[in-house]
Coordinates of C-alpha atoms in Angstrom, one line a residue:
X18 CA -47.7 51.6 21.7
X19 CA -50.9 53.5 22.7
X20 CA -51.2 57.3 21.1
X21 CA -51.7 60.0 23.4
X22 CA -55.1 60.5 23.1
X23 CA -55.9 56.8 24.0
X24 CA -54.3 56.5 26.9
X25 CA -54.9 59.6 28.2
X26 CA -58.7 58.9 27.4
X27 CA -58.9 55.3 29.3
X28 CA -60.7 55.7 32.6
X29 CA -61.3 53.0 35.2
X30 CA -64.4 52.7 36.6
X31 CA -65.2 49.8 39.2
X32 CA -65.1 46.6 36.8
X33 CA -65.4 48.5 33.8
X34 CA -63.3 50.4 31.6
X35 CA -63.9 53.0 29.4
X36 CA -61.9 53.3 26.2
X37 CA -62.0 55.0 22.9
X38 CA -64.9 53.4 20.6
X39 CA -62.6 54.3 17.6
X40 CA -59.0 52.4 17.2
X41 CA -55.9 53.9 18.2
X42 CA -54.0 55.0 15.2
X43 CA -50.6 54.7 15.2
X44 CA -50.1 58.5 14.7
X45 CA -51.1 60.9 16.9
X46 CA -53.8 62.1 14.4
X47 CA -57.4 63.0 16.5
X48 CA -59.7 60.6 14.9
X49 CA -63.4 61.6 13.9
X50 CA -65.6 59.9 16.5
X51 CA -68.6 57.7 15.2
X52 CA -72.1 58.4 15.7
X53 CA -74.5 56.2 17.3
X54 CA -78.2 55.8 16.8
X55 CA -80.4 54.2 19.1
X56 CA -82.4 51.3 17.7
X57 CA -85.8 50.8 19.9
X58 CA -86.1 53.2 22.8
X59 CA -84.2 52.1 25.9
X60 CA -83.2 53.4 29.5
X61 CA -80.2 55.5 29.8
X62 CA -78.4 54.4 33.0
X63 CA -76.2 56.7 35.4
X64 CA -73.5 53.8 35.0
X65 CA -72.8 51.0 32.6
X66 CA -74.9 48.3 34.6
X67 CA -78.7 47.9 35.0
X68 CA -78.8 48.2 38.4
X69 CA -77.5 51.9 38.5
X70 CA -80.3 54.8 38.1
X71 CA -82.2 55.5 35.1
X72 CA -81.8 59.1 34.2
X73 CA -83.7 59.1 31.3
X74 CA -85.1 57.4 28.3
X75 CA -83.4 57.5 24.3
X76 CA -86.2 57.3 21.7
X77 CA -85.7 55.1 18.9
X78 CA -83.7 56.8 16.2
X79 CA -81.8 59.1 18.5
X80 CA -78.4 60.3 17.4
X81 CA -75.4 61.6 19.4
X82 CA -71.9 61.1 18.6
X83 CA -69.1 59.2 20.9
X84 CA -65.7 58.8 21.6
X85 CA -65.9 56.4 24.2
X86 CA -67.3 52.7 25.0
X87 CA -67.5 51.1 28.5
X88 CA -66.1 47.6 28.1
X89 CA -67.8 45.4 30.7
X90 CA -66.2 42.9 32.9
X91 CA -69.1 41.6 34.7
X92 CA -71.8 39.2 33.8
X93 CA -73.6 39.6 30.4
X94 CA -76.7 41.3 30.1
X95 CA -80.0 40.6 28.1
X96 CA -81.2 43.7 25.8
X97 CA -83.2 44.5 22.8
X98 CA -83.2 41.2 21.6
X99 CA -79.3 40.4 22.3
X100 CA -76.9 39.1 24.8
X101 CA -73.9 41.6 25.5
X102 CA -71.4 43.1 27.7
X103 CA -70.3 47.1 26.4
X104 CA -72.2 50.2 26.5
X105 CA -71.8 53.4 24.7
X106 CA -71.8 56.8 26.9
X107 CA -74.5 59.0 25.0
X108 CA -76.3 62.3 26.2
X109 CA -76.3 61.6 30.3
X110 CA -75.4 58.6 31.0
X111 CA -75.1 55.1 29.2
X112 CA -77.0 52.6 27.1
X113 CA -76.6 48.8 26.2
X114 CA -74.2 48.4 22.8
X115 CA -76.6 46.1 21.1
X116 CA -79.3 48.8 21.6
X117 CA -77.8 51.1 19.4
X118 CA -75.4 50.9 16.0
X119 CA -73.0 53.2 14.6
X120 CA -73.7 55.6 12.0
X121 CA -71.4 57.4 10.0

């Protein structure tokens, strides 16, 4: 069984979906989101695909925190050195997963 805050937080969005980037816990204790910092500097994109709009660009070392992770469906992309399919929703948009690790 999904808590609240999961299910309530899971948004479809064409062949994506976006979900929490932290478990759901069995209680319906709000969790501490994770902070992500942004390996080498990489396009943010206005969707989680690379054929959406840049809106900007995140500088290496860049920190924001998030609660949510768009789990792709489509084909696998090639970024910063990796093969991968998620992206994390930072500061105005979204960036490749294996651009970026989480902090604490």
């Amino acid at each position: 069984m999904m808590s609240r805050i999961a299910a309530a937080t899971i948004l479809a969005v064409g062949s994506t979906y976006l979900i929490p980037a932290t478990t759901a816990a069995a209680s319906d204790q709000q969790q501490s989101c994770p902070t992500v910092v942004v390996r080498q500097t990489v396009a943010v994109h206005y969707d989680p695909n690379f054929t959406s709009r840049v809106v900007r660009t995140a500088p290496a070392g860049e920190h924001d925190t998030t609660c949510l992770t768009a789990i792709g469906r489509g084909d696998p992309y090639r970024a910063c050195g990796h093969i991968g399919y998620d992206w994390y929703l930072i500061k105005n948009g979204f960036i490749p997963d294996v651009c970026a690790s989480k902090g604490a």
